[in-house]
Coordinates of N, CA, C and O in Angstrom, one line a residue:
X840 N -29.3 65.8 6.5 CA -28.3 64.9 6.9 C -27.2 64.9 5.8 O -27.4 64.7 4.6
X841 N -25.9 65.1 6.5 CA -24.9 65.3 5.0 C -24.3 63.7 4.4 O -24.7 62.7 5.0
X842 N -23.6 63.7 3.6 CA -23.1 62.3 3.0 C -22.3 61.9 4.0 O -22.3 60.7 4.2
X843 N -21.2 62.6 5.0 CA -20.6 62.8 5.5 C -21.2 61.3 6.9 O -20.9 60.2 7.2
X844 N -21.9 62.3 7.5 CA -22.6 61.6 8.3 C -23.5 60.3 8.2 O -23.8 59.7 9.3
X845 N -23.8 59.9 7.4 CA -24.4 58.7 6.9 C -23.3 57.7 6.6 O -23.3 56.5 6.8
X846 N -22.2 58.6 5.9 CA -21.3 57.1 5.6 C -20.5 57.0 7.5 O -20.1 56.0 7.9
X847 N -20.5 58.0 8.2 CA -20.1 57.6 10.0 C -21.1 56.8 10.0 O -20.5 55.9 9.5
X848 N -22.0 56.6 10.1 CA -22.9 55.8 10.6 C -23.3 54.5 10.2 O -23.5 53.4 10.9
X849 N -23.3 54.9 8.7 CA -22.4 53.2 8.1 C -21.6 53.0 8.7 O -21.9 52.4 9.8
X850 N -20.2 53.2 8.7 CA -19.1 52.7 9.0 C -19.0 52.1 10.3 O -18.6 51.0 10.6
X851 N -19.5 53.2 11.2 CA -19.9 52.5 13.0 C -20.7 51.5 13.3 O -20.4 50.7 14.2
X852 N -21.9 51.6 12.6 CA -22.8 50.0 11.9 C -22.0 48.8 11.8 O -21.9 48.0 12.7
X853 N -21.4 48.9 10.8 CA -20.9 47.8 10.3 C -19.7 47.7 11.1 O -19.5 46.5 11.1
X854 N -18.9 48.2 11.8 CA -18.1 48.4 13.5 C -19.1 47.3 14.4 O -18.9 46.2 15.0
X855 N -20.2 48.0 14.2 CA -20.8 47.4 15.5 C -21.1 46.0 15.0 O -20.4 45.0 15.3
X856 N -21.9 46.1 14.4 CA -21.8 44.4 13.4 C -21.4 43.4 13.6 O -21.8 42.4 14.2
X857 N -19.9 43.9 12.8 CA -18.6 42.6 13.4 C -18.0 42.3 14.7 O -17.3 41.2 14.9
X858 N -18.4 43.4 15.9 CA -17.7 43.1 16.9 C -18.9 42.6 17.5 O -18.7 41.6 18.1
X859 N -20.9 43.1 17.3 CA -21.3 42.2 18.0 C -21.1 40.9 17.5 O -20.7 40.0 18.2
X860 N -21.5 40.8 16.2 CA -21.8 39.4 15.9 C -20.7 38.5 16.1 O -21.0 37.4 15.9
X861 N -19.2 38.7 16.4 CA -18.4 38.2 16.5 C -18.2 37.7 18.1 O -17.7 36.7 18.4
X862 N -18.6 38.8 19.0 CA -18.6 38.4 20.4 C -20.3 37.2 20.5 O -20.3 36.2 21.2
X863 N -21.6 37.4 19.7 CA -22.2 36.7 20.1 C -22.2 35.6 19.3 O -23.1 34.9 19.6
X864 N -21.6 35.3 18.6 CA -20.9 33.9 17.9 C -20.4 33.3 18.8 O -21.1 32.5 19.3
X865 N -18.8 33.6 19.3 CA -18.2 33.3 19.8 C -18.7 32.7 21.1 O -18.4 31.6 21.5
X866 N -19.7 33.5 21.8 CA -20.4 33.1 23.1 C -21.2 31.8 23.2 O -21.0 30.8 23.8
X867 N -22.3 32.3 22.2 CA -23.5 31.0 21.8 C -22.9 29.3 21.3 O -23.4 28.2 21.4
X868 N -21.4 29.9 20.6 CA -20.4 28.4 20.1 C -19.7 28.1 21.7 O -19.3 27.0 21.9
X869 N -19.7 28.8 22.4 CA -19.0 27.8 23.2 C -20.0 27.4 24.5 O -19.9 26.5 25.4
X870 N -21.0 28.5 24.4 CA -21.9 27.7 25.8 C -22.5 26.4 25.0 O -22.7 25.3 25.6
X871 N -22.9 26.4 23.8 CA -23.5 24.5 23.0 C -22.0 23.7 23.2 O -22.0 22.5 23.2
X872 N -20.9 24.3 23.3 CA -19.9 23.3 23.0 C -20.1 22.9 24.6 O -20.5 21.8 24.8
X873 N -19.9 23.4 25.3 CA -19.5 23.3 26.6 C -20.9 22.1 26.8 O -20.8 21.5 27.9
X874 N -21.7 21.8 26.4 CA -22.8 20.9 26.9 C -22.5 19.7 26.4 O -22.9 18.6 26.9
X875 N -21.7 19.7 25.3 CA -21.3 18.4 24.8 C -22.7 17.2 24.3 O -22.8 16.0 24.2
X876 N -23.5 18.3 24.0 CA -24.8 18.1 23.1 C -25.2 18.0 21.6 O -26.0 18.7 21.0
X877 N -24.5 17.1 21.2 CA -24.7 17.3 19.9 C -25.6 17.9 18.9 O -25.2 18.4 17.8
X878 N -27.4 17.8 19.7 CA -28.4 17.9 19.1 C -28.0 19.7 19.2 O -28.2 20.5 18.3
X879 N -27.5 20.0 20.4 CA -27.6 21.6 20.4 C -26.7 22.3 20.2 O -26.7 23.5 20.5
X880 N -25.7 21.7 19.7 CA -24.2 22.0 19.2 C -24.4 22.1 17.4 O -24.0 23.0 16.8
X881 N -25.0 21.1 16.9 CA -25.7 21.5 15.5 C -26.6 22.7 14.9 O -26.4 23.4 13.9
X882 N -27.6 22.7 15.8 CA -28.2 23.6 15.7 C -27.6 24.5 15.9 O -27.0 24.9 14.9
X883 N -27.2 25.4 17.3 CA -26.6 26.6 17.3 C -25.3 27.0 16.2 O -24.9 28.2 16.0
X884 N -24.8 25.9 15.7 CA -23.5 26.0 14.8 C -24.2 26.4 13.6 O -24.0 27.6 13.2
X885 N -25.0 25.5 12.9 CA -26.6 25.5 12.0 C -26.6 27.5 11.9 O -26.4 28.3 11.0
X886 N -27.1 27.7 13.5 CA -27.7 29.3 13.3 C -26.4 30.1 13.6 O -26.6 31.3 13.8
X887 N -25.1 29.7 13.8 CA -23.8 30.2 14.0 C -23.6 30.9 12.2 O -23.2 32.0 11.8
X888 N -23.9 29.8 11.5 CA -23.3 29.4 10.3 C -24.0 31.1 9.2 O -23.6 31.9 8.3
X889 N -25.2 30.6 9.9 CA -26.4 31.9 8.8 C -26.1 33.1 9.4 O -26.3 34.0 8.6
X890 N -25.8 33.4 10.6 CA -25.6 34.6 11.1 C -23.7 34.9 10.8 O -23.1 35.8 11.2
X891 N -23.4 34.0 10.1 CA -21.8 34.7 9.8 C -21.9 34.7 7.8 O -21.0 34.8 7.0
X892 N -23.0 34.7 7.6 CA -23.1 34.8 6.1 C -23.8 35.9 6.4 O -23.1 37.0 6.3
X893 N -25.4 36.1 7.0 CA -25.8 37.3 6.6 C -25.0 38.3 7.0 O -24.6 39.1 6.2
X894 N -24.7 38.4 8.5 CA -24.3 39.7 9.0 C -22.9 39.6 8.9 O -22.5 40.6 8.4
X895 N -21.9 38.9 9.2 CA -20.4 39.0 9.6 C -19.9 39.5 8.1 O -19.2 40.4 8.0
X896 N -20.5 38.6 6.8 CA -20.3 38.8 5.6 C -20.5 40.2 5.0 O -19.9 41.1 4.5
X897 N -21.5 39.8 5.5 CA -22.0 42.0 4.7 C -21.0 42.9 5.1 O -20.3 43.6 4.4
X898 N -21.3 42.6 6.7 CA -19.9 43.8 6.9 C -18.5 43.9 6.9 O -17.8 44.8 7.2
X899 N -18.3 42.9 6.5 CA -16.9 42.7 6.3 C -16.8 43.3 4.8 O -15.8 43.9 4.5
X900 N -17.9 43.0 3.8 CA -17.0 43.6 2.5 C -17.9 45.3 2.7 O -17.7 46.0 1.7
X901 N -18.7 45.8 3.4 CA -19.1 47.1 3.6 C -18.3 48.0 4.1 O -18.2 49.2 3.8
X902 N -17.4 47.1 5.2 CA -16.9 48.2 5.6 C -15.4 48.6 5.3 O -15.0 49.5 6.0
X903 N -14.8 48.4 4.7 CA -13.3 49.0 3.5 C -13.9 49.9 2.5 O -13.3 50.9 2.1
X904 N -15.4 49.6 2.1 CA -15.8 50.6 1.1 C -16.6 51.7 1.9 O -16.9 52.7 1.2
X905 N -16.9 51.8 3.0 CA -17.6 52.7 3.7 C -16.4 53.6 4.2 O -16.4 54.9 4.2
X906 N -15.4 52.7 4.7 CA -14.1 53.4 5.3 C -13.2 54.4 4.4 O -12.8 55.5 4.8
X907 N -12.9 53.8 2.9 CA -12.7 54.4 1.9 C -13.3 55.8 1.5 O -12.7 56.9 1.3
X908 N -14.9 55.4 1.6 CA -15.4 56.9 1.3 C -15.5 57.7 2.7 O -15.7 58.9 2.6
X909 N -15.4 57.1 4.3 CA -15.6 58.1 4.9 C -14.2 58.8 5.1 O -14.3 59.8 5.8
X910 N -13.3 58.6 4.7 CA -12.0 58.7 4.6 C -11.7 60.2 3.6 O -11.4 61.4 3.9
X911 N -11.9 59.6 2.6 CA -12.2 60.4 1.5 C -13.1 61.9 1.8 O -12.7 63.1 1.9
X912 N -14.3 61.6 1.9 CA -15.2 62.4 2.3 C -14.2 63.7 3.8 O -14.0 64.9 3.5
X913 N -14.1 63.3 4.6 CA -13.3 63.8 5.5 C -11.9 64.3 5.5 O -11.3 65.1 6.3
X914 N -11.2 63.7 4.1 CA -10.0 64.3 3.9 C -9.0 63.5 4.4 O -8.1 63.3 3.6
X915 N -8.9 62.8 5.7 CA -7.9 61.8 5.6 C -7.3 60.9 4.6 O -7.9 59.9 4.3
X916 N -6.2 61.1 4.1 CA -5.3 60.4 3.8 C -5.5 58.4 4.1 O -5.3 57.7 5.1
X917 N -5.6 58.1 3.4 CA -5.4 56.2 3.4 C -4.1 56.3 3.9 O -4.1 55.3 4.6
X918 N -2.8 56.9 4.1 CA -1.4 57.0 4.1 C -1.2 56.9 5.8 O -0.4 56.1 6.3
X919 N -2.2 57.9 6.5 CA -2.0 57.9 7.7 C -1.9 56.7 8.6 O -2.3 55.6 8.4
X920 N -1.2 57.3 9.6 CA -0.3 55.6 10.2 C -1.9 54.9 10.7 O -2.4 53.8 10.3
X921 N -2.5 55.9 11.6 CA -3.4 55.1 12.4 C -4.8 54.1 11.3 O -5.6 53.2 11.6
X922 N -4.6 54.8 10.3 CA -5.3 53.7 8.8 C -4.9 53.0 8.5 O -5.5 52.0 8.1
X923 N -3.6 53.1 8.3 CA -2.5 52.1 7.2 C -2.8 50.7 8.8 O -3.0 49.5 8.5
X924 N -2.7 51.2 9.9 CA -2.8 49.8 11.1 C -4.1 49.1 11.0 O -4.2 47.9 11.0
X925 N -5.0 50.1 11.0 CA -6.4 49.5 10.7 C -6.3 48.8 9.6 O -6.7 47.6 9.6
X926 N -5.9 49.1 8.6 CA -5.9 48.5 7.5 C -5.2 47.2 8.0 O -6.0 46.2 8.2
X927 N -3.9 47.1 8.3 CA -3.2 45.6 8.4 C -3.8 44.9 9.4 O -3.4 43.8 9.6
X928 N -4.8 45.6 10.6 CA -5.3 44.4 11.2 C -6.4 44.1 11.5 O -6.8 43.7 12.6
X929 N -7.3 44.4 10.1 CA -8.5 44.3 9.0 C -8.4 43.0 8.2 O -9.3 42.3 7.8
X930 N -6.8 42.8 8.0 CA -6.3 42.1 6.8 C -5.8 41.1 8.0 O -5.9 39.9 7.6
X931 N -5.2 41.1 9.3 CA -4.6 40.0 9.8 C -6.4 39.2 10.5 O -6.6 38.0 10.2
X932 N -7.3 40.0 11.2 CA -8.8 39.6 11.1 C -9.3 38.6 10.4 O -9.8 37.6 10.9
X933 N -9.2 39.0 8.9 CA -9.4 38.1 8.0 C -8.9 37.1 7.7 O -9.5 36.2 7.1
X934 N -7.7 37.0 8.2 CA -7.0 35.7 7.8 C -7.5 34.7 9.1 O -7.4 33.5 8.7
X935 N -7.8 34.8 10.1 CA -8.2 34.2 11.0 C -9.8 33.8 10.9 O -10.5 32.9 11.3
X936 N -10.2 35.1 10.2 CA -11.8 34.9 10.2 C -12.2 33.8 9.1 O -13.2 33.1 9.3
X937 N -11.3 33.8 7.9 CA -11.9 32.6 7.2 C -12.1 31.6 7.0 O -12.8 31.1 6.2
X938 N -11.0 30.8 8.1 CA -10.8 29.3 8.3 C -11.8 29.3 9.6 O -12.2 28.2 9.9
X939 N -12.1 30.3 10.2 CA -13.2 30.1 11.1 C -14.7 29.6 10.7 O -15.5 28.7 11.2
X940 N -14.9 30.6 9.4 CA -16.4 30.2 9.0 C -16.1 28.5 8.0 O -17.0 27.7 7.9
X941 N -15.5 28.4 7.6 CA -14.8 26.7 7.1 C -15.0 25.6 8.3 O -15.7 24.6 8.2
X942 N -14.2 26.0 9.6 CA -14.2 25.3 10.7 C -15.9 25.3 11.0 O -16.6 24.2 11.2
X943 N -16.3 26.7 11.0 CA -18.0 26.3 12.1 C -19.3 25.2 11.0 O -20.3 24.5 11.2
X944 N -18.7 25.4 10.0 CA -19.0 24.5 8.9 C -19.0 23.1 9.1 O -20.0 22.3 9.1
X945 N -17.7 23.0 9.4 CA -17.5 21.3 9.6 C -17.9 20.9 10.8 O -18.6 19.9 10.8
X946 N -17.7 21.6 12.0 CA -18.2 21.4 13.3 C -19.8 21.5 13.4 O -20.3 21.1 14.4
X947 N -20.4 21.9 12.5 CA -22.0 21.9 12.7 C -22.3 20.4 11.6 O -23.3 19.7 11.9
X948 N -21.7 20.2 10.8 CA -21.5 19.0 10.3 C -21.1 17.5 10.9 O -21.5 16.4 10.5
X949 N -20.7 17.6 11.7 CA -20.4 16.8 12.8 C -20.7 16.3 14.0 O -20.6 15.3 14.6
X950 N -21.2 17.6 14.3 CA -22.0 17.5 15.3 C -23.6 17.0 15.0 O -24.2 16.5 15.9
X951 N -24.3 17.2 13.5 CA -25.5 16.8 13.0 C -25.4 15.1 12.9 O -26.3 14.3 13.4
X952 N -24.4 14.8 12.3 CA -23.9 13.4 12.1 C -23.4 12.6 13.2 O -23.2 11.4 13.2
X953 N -23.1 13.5 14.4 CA -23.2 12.5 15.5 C -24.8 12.6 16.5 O -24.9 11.7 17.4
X954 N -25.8 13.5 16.2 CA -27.1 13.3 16.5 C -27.7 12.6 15.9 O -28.4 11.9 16.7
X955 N -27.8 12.4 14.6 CA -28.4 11.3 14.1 C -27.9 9.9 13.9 O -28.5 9.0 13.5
X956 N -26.8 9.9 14.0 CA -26.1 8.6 14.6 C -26.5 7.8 16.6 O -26.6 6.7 17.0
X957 N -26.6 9.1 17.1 CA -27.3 8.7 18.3 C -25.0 8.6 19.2 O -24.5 8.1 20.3
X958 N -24.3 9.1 18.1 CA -23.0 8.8 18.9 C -22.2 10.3 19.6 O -22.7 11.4 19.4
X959 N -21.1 10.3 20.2 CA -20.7 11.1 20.9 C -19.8 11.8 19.5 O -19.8 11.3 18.3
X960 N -19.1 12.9 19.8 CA -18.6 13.7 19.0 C -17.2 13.6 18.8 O -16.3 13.8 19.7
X961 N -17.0 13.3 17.5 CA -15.4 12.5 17.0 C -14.5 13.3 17.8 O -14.9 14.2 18.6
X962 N -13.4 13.1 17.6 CA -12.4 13.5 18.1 C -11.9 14.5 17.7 O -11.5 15.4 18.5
X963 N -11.9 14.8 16.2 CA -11.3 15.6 15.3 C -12.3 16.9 15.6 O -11.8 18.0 15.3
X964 N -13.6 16.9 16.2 CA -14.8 17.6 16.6 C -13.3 18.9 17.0 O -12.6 19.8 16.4
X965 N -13.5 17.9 18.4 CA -12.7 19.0 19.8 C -11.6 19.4 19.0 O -11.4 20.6 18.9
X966 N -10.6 18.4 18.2 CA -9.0 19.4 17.2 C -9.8 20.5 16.8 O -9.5 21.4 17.5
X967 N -10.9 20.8 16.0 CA -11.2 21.8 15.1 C -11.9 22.6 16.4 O -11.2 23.6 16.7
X968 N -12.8 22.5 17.1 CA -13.2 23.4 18.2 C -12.2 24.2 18.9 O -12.2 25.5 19.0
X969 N -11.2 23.3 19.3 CA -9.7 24.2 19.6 C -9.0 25.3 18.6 O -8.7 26.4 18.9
X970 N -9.0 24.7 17.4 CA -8.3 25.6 16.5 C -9.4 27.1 15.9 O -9.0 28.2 15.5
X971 N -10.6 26.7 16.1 CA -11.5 28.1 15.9 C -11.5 28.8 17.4 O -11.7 30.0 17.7
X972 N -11.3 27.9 18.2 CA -11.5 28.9 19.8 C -9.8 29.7 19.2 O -9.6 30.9 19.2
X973 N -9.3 29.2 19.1 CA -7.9 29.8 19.0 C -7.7 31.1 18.3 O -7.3 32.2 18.7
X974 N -8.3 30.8 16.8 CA -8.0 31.5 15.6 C -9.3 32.8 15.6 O -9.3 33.6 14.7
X975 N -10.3 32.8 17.0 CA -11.0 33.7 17.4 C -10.5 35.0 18.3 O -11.0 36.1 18.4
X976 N -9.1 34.2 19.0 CA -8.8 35.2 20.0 C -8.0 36.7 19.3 O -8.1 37.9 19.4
X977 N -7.0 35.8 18.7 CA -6.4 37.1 17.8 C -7.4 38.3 16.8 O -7.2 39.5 16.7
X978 N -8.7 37.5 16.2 CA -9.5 38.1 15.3 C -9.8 39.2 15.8 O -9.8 40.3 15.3
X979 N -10.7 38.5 17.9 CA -12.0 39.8 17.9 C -10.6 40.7 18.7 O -10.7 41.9 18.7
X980 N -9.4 40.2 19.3 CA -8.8 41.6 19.7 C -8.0 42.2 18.9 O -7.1 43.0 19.1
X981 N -8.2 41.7 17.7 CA -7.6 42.9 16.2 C -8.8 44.0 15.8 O -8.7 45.2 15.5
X982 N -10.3 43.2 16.1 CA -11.2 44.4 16.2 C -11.4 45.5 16.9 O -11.7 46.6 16.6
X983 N -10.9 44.5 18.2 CA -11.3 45.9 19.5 C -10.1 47.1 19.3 O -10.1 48.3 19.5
X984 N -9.0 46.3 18.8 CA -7.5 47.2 18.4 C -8.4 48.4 17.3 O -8.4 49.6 17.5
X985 N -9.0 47.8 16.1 CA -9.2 48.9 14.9 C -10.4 49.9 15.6 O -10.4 51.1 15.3
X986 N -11.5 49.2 16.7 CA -12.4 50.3 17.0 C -11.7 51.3 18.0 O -12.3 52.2 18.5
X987 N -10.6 51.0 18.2 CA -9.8 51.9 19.3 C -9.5 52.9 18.5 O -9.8 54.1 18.7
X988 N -8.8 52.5 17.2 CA -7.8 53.0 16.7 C -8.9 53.9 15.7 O -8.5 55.0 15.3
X989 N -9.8 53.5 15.4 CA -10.9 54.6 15.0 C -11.9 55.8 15.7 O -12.9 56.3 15.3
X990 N -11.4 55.9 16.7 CA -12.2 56.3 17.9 C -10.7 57.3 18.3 O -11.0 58.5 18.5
X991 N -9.7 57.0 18.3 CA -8.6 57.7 19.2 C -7.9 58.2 18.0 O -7.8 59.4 17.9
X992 N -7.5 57.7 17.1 CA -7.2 58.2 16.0 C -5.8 58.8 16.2 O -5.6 60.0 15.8
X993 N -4.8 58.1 16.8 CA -3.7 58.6 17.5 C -2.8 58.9 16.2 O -2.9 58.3 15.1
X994 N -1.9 59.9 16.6 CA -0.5 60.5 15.6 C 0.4 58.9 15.3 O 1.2 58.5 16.2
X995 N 0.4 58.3 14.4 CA 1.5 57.1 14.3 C 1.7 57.3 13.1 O 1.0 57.2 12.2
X996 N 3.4 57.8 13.3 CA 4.4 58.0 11.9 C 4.8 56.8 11.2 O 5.7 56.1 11.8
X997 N 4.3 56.5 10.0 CA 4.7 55.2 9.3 C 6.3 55.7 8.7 O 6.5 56.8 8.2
X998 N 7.3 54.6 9.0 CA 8.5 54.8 8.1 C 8.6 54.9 6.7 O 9.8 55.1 6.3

């Protein structure tokens, strides 16, 4: 097995990674939201929260340095357009992805404190639930954009 091929396979790992764990985040937070269950809106946010530390985290700082070396390794240029895109919507991703894991923070927070209160879910709940449903949609279709754009690897002349 060459270096070559192990760092593809990293790199497509940690591909696969962020887009599953970001599509089954996304899923599991809104079928608990949609019950308007607090007890099960904590919890799943609870295991929303550990599953975007272990896995969403890992690969997010794995994969710029796997990309780097498979890059390297293969001879492409970092300069080339269809990298230089991946690159900026890696970086536009992230700006949405980190007020998300802040947001599932406070909403599993809230949601705990209105179960053991025995009360319904503040108001500010649903403001913040909106603003992570929101600040998700640009994220995972900036992913599905970079897995395109690593897969098709199209001619784009940067100015």
């Amino acid at each position: 097995m060459t270096a070559e091929l192990v760092l593809r396979w990293l790199h497509v790992g940690g591909a696969t990674v962020l887009l599953g764990t970001g599509a089954g985040i996304a899923f599991f937070m809104l079928m608990a939201h949609r019950t308007r269950n607090a007890v099960l809106i904590a919890h799943t946010a609870s295991v929303v929260v550990i599953a975007d530390t272990l896995f969403t985290a890992t690969a997010v700082v794995l994969q710029p340095v796997t990309g780097v070396m498979l890059a390297h390794s293969v001879g492409w240029s970092l300069a080339e357009g269809w990298i230089l895109l991946s690159i900026g919507l890696y970086i536009l991703t992230g700006v949405f992805w980190l007020p998300v894991v802040w947001i599932q923070i406070r909403l599993r927070d809230m949601a705990r404190t209105a179960a053991e209160t025995n009360s319904p879910l503040p108001a500010a709940y649903d403001r913040l639930f909106s603003i992570w449903f929101l600040c998700g949609v640009p994220a995972f279709l900036a992913v599905l954009s970079i897995l395109w754009l690593m897969i098709a690897r199209p001619d784009i002349t940067v100015l």
